[in-house]
Short mmCIF file of C-alpha atoms and ligand atoms in Angstrom, two decimals:
data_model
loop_
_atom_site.label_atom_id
_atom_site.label_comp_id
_atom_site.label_asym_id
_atom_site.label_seq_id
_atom_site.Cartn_x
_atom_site.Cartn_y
_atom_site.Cartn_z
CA UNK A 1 0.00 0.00 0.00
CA UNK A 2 2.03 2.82 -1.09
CA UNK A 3 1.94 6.34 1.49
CA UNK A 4 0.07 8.34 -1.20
CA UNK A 5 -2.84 6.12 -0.75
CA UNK A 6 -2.23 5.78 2.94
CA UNK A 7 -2.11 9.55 3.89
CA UNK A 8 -5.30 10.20 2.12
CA UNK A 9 -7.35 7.51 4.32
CA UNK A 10 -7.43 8.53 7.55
CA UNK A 11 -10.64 8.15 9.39
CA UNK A 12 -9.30 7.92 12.57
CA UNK A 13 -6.31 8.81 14.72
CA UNK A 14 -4.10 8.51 17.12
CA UNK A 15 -4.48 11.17 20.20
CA UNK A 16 -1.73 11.62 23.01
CA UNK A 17 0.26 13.74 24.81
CA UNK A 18 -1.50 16.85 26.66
CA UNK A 19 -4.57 15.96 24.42
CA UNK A 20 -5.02 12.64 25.21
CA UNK A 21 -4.90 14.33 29.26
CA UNK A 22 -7.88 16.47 28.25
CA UNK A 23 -9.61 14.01 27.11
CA UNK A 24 -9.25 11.96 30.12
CA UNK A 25 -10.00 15.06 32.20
CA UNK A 26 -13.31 15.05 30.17
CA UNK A 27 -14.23 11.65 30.88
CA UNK A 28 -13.85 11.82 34.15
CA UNK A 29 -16.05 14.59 34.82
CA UNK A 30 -18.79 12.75 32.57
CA UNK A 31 -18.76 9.76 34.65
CA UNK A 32 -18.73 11.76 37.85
CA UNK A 33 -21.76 13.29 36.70
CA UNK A 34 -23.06 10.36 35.47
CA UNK A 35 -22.17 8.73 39.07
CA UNK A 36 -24.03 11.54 40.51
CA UNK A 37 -27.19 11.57 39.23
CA UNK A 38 -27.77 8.01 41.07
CA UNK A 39 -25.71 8.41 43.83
CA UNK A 40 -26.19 12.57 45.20
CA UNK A 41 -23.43 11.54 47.64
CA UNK A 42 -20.29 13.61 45.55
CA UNK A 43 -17.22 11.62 48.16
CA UNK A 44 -19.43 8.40 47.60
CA UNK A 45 -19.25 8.74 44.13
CA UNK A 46 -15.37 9.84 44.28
CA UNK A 47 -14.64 6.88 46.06
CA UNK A 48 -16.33 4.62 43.36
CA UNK A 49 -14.53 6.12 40.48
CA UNK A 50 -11.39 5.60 42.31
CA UNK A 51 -12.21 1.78 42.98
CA UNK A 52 -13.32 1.71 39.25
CA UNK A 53 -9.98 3.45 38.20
CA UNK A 54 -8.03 0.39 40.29
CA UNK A 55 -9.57 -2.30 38.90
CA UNK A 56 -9.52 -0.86 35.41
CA UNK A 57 -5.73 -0.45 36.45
CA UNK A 58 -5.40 -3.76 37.42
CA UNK A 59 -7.01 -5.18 34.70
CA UNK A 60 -5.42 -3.40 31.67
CA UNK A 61 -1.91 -2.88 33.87
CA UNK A 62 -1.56 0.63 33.05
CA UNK A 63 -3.16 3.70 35.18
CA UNK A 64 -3.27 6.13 32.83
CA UNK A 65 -4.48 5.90 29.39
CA UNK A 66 -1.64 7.90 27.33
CA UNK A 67 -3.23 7.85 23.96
CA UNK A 68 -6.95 7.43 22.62
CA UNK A 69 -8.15 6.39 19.08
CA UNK A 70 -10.51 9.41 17.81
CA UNK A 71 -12.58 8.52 14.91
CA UNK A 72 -16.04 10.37 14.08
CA UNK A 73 -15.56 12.01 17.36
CA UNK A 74 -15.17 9.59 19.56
CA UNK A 75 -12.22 8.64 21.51
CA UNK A 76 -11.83 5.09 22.11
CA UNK A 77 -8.97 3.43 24.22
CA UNK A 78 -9.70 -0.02 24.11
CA UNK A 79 -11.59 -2.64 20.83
CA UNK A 80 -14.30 -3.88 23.28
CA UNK A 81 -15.31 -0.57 24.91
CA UNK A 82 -17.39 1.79 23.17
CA UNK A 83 -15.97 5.34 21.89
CA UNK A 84 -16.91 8.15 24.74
CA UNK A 85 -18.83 10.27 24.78
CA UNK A 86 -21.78 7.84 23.55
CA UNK A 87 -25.12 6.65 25.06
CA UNK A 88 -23.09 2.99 24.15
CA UNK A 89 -20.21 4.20 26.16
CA UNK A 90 -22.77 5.15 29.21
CA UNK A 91 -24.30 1.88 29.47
CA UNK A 92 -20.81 0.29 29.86
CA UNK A 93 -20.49 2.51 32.09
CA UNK A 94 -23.55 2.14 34.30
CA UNK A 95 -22.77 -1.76 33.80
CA UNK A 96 -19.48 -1.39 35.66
CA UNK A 97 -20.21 1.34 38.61
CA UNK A 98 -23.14 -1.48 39.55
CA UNK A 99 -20.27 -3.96 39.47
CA UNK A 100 -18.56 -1.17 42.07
CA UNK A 101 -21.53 -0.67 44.13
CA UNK A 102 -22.46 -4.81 44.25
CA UNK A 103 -25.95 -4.32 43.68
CA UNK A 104 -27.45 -7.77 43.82
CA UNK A 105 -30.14 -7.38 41.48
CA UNK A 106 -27.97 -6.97 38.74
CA UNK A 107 -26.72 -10.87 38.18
CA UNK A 108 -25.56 -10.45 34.39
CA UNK A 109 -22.99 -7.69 33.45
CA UNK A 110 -21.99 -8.69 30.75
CA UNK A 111 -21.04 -6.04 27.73
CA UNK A 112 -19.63 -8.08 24.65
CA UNK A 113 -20.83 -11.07 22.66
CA UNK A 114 -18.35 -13.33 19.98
CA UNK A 115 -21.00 -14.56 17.80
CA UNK A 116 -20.54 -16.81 14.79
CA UNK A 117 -23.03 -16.45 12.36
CA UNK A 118 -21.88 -18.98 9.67
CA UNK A 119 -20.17 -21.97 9.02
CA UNK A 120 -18.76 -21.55 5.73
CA UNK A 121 -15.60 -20.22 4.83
CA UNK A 122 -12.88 -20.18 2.04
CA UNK A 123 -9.89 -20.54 4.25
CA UNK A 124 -8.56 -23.09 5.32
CA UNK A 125 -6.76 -21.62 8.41
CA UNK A 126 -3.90 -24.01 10.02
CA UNK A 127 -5.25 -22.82 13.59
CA UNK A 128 -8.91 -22.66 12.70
CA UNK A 129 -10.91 -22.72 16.07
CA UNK A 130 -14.53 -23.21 14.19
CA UNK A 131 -12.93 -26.02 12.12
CA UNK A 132 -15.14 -28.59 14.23
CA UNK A 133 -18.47 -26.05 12.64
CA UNK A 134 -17.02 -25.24 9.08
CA UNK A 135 -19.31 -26.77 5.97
CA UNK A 136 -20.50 -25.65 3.18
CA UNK A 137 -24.53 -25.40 4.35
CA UNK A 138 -25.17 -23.25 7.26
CA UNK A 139 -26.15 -25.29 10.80
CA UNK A 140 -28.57 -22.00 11.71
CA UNK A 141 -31.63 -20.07 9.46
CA UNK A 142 -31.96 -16.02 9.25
CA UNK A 143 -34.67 -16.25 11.72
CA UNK A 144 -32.47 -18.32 13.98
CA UNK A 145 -30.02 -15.55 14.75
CA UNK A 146 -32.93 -12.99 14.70
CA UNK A 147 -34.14 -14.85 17.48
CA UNK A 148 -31.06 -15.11 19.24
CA UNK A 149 -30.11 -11.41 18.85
CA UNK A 150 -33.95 -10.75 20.02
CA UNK A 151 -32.70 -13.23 23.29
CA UNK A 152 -29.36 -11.43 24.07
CA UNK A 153 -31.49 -8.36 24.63
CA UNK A 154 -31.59 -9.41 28.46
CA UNK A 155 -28.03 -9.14 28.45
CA UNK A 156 -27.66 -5.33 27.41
CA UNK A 157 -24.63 -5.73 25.64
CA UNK A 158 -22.94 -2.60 24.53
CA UNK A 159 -20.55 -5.32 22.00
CA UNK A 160 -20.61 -7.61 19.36
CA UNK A 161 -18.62 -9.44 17.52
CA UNK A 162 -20.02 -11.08 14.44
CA UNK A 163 -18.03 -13.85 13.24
CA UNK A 164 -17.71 -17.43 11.59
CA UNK A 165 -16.61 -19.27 9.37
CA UNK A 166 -16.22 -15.86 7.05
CA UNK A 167 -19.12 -13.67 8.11
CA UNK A 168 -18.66 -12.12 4.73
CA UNK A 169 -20.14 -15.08 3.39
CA UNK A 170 -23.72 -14.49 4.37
CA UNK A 171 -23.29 -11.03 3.49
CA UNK A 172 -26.98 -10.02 3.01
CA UNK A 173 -27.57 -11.58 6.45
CA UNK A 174 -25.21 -9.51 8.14
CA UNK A 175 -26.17 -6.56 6.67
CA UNK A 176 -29.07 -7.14 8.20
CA UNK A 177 -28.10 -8.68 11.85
CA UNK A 178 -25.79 -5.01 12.01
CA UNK A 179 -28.97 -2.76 11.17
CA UNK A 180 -30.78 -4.25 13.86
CA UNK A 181 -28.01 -4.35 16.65
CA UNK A 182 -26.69 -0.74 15.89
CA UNK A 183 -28.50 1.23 17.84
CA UNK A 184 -27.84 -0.75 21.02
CA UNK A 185 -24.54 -1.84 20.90
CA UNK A 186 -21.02 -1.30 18.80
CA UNK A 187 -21.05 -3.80 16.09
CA UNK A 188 -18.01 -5.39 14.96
CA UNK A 189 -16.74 -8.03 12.22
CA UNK A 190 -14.26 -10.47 12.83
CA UNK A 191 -12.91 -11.41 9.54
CA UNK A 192 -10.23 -12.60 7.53
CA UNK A 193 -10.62 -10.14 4.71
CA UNK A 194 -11.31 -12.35 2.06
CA UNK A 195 -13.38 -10.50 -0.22
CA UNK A 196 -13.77 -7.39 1.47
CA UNK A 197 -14.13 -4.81 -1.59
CA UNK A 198 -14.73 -1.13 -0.71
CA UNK A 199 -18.19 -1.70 -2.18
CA UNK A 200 -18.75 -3.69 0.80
CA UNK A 201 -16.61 -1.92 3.56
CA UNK A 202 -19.25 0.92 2.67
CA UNK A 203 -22.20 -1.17 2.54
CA UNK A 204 -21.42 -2.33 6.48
CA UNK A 205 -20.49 0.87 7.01
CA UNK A 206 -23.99 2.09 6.19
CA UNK A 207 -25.77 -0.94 7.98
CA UNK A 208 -23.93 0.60 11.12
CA UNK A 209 -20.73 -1.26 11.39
CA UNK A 210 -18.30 0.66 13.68
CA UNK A 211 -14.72 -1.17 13.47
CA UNK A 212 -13.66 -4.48 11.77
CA UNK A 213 -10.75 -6.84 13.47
CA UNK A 214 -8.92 -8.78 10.48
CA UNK A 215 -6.37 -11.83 11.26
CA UNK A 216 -3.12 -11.27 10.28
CA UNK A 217 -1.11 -13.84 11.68
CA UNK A 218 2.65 -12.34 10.39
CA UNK A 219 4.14 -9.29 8.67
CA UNK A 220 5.99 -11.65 6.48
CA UNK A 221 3.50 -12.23 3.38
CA UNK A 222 4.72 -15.68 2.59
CA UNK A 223 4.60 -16.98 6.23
CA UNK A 224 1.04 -15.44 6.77
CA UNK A 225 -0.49 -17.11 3.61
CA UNK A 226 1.69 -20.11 4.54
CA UNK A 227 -0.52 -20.10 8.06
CA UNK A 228 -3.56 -19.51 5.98
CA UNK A 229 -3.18 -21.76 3.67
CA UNK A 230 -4.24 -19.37 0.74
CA UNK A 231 -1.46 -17.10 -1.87
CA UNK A 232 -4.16 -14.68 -1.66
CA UNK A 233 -4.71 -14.16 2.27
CA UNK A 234 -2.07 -11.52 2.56
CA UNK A 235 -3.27 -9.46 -0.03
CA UNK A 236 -7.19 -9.22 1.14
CA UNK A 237 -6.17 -8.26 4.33
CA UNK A 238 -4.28 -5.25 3.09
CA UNK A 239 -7.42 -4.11 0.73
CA UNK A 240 -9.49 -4.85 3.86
CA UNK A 241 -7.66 -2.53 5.81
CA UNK A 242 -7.69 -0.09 2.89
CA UNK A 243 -11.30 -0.35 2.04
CA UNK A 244 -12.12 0.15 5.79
CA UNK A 245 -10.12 3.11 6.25
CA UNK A 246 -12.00 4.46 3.20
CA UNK A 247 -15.32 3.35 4.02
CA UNK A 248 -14.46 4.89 8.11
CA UNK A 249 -14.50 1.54 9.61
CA UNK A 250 -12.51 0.86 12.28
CA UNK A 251 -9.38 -1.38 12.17
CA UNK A 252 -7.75 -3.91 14.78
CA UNK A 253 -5.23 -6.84 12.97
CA UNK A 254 -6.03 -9.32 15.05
CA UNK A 255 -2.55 -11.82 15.57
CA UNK A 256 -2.42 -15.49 16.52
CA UNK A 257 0.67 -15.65 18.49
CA UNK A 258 2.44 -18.85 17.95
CA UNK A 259 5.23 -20.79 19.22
CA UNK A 260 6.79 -20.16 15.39
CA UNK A 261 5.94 -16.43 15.78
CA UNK A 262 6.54 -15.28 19.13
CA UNK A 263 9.96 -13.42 19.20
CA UNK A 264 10.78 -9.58 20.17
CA UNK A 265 11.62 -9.17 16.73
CA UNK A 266 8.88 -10.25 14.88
CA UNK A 267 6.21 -8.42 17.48
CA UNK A 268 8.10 -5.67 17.20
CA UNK A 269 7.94 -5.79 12.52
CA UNK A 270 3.98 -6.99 12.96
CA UNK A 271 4.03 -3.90 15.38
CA UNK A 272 5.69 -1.70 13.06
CA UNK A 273 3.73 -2.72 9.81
CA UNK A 274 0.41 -2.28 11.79
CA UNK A 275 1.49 1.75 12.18
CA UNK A 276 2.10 1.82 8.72
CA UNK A 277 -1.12 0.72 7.49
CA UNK A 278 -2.66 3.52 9.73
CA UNK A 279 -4.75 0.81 12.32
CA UNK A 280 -6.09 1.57 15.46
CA UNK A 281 -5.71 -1.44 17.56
CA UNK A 282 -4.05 -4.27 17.20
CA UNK A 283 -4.94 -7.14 19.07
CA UNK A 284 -2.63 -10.44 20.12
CA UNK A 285 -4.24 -13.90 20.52
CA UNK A 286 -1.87 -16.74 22.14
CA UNK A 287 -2.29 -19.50 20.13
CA UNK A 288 -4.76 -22.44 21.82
CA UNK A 289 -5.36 -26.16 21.85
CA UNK A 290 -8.72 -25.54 19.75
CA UNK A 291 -10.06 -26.59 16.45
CA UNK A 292 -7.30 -27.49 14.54
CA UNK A 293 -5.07 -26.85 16.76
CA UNK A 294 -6.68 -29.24 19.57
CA UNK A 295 -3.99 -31.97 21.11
CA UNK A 296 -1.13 -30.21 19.57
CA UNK A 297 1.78 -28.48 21.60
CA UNK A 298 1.07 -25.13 20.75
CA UNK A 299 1.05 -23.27 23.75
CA UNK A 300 3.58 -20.76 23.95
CA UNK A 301 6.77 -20.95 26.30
CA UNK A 302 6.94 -18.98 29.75
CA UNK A 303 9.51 -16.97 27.99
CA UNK A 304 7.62 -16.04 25.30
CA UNK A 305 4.44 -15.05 27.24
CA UNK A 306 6.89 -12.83 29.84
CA UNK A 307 8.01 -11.33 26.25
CA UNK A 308 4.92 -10.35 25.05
CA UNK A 309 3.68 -9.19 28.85
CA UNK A 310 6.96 -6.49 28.83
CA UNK A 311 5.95 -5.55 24.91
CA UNK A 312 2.32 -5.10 25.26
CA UNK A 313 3.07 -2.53 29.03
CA UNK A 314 6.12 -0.76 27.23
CA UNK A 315 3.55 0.32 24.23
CA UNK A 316 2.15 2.24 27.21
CA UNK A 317 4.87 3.52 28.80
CA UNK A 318 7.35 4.12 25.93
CA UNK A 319 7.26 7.41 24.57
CA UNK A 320 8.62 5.95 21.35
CA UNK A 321 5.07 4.22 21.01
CA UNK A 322 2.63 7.41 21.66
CA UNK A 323 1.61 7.12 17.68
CA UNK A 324 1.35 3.63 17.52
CA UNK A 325 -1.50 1.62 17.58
CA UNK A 326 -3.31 0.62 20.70
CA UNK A 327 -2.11 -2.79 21.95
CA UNK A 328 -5.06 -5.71 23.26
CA UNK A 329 -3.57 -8.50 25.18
CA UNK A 330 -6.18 -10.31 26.48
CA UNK A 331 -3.31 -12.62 28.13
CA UNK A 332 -2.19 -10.27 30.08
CA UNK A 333 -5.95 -9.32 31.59
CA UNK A 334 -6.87 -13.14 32.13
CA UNK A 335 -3.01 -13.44 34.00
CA UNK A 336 -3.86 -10.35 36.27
CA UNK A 337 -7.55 -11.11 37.25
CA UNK A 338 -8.92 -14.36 35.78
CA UNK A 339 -10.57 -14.67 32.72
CA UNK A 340 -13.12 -11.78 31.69
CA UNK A 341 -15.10 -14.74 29.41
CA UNK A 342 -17.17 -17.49 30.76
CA UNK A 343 -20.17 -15.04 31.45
CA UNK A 344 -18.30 -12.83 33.18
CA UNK A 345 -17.67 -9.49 30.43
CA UNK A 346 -18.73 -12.11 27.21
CA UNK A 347 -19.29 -15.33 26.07
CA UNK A 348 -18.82 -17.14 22.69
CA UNK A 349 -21.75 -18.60 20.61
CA UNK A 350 -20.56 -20.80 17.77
CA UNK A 351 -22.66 -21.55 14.09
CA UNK A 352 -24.67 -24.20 15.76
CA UNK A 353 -25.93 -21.78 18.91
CA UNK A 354 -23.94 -23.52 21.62
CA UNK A 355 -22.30 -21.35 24.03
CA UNK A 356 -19.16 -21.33 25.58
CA UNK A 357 -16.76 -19.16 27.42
CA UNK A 358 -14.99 -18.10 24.44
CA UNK A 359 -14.18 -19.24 20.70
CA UNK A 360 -10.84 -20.25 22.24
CA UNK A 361 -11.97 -22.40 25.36
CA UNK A 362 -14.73 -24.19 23.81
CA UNK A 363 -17.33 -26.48 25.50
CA UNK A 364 -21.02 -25.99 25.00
CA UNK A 365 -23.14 -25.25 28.11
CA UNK A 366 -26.22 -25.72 25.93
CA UNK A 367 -27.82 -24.49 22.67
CA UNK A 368 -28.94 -20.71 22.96
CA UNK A 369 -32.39 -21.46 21.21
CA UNK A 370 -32.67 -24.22 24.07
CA UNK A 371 -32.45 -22.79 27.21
CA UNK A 372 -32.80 -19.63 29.00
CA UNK A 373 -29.74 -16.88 28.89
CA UNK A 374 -29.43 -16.42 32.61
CA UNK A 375 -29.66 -20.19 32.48
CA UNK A 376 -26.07 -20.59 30.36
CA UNK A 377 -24.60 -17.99 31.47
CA UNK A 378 -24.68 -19.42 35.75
CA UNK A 379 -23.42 -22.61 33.79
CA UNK A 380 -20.41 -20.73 32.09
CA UNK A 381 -19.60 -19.28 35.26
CA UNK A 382 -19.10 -22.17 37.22
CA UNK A 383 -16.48 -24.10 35.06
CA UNK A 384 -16.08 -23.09 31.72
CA UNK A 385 -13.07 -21.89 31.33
CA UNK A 386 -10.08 -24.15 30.88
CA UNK A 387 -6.84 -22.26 31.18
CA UNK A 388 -7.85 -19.56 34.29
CA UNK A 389 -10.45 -19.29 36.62
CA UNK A 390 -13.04 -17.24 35.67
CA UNK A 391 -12.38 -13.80 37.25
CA UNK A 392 -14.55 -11.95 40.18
CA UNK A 393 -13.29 -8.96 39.02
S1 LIG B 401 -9.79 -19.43 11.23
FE1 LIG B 401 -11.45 -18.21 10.38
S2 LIG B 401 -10.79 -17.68 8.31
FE2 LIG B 401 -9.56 -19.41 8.96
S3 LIG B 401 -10.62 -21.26 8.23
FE3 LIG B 401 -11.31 -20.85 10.33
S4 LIG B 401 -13.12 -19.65 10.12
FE4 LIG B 401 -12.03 -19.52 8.16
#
């Protein structure tokens, strides 16, 4: 992609520095006034923020945010969290401070969903967790997922994910499933970018998509279509990330972190490249024993996962990162506090409806068209996921 191209698309931004501190200035005194309104009791509701600021510090690892992604006037600092100031970024909101202020009532919390909408796909991904779902005729009807996006209404999710298979393969459908989520909740595609033309970055935009996360498992074209299994892979995902940046979609490159690729250097080129194609996030994945990848030894070393723990907190606290994309390392949340799936902050429903704690830790607590929400998600909270217990945070 050469920079001529680059430096015209430019939906959104990085913000730092003194800006980035204004911004946080401004978000504070939102929530505060936000707190307020239920609370009347200002040190009460000082108190809460500052409990809310700890375990948001404990979580991500870093207490204050140095840099926000603006885009259409919102500043976001994290994929999952909706850009503030939004009614979207309230309800998160409100969801958490009742998380600080234990009030019983509220049992489910939860603010994301990872939904798979389809089983087909034309990849043939070396690591592919749906490979168990993945066929060529889909497992679940239109009206199926209508009825299951009428059912997660309970859970007043502020995020979803729509996935697969290739979500871009039922692209009618999804058009669809985003028009009717958008107005509660930040809708996001997790894709490989196979086929995403600008005709279609602009079509989802217009449906209501707000950001699209795209696998792109090395910087090294070869050794990414190599993991893919496809000469093409490489290519897509670079007109993905073009055709979102045109159509003002979001972008996260979403990395599988294997034992292969896990070394400061090649972070640190996937790192690099992801600044030059202009992303906001990116986000990196440790490679699991799921799908294809079940009963293999692909876990990464202790080594490796201290590696990525120092590169993903020094991309907050190294000046020489302020205009880089933000960095998600859900690792380093579930090492900290437990893991944030399982019912806890989202779940995982695969192309059949089962649900599980996440598409990476998969074991089906029942079928979502079956039983009750509250139902599955007590069940995913009690032992679903396999690699950390499932956090109280
Ligand atoms: S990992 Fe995703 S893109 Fe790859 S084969 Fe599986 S569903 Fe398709």
């Amino acid at each position: 992609m050469d920079r001529k191209t680059l430096k015209n698309l430019e939906p959104s931004r990085i913000i730092n520095g003194s800006r980035a501190g204004i911004i946080s200035t401004k978000l504070f005194l939102n929530v505060f006034l936000h707190a307020l309104r239920s609370s009347r009791n200002p040190f009460k509701v000082i108190s809460e923020l500052n409990t809310f600021s700890k375990k948001r510090t404990k979580i991500q690892g870093y207490s204050k945010i140095n840099r926000y992604l603006k885009h259409e006037g919102k500043y976001h600092f994290a994929d999952q969290i909706p850009g503030f100031p939004s009614g979207t970024f309230r309800r998160f909101f409100e969801a958490e401070l009742t998380r600080v202020r234990g009030n019983p009532e509220q049992r489910i919390l939860m603010n994301t969903l990872i939904f798979s909408i389809t089983s087909r796909c034309p990849l043939n991904c070396t690591h592919c967790f749906e490979s168990e779902n993945i066929a060529s005729k889909e497992h679940l009807q239109l009206d199926d997922l209508l009825v299951i996006m009428e059912k997660l209404k309970v859970l007043n999710l502020t995020h979803i994910q729509f996935g697969g298979g290739e979500p871009l393969s039922r692209f009618d459908d999804l058009l669809r499933l985003i028009s009717n989520a958008k107005s509660d909740m930040d809708c996001w595609l997790l894709t490989s970018g196979y086929g995403l033309t600008l005709e279609k970055a602009r079509k989802l935009k217009k449906a209501g998509l707000t950001g699209a996360s795209i696998s792109l498992d090395h910087w090294d074209e070869n050794k990414h279509n190599l993991f893919r299994n496809n000469t093409k892979s490489f290519q897509w995902v670079q007109e993905a990330v073009k055709n979102c940046h045109q159509a003002g979609i979001i972008v996260n490159l979403a990395l599988c972190a294997t034992k292969e690729f896990t070394t400061a250097d090649n972070i640190l080129k996937y790192y690099e490249l992801a600044k030059e194609w202009k992303v906001g996030f990116i986000k990196i994945l440790e490679a699991r024993k799921v799908g294809r990848f079940k009963g293999k030894d692909v876990t990464i070393s202790q080594g490796q996962i201290e590696m990525l723990r120092n590169f993903y907190l020094e991309t907050y606290t190294d000046k020489k990162f302020s205009t880089y994309p933000i960095v998600m390392f859900p690792g380093f949340d579930q090492r900290q506090v437990g893991c944030l799936g399982a019912g806890n902050r989202y779940m995982y429903i695969d192309s059949k409806g089962e649900l599980h704690a996440c598409p990476f830790c998969q074991g089906s607590v029942g079928n979502v068209l079956k039983i009750p929400l509250t139902t599955a998600v007590e069940r995913l909270r009690s032992n679903a996921c396999q690699v950390f217990p499932v956090s109280t945070f």
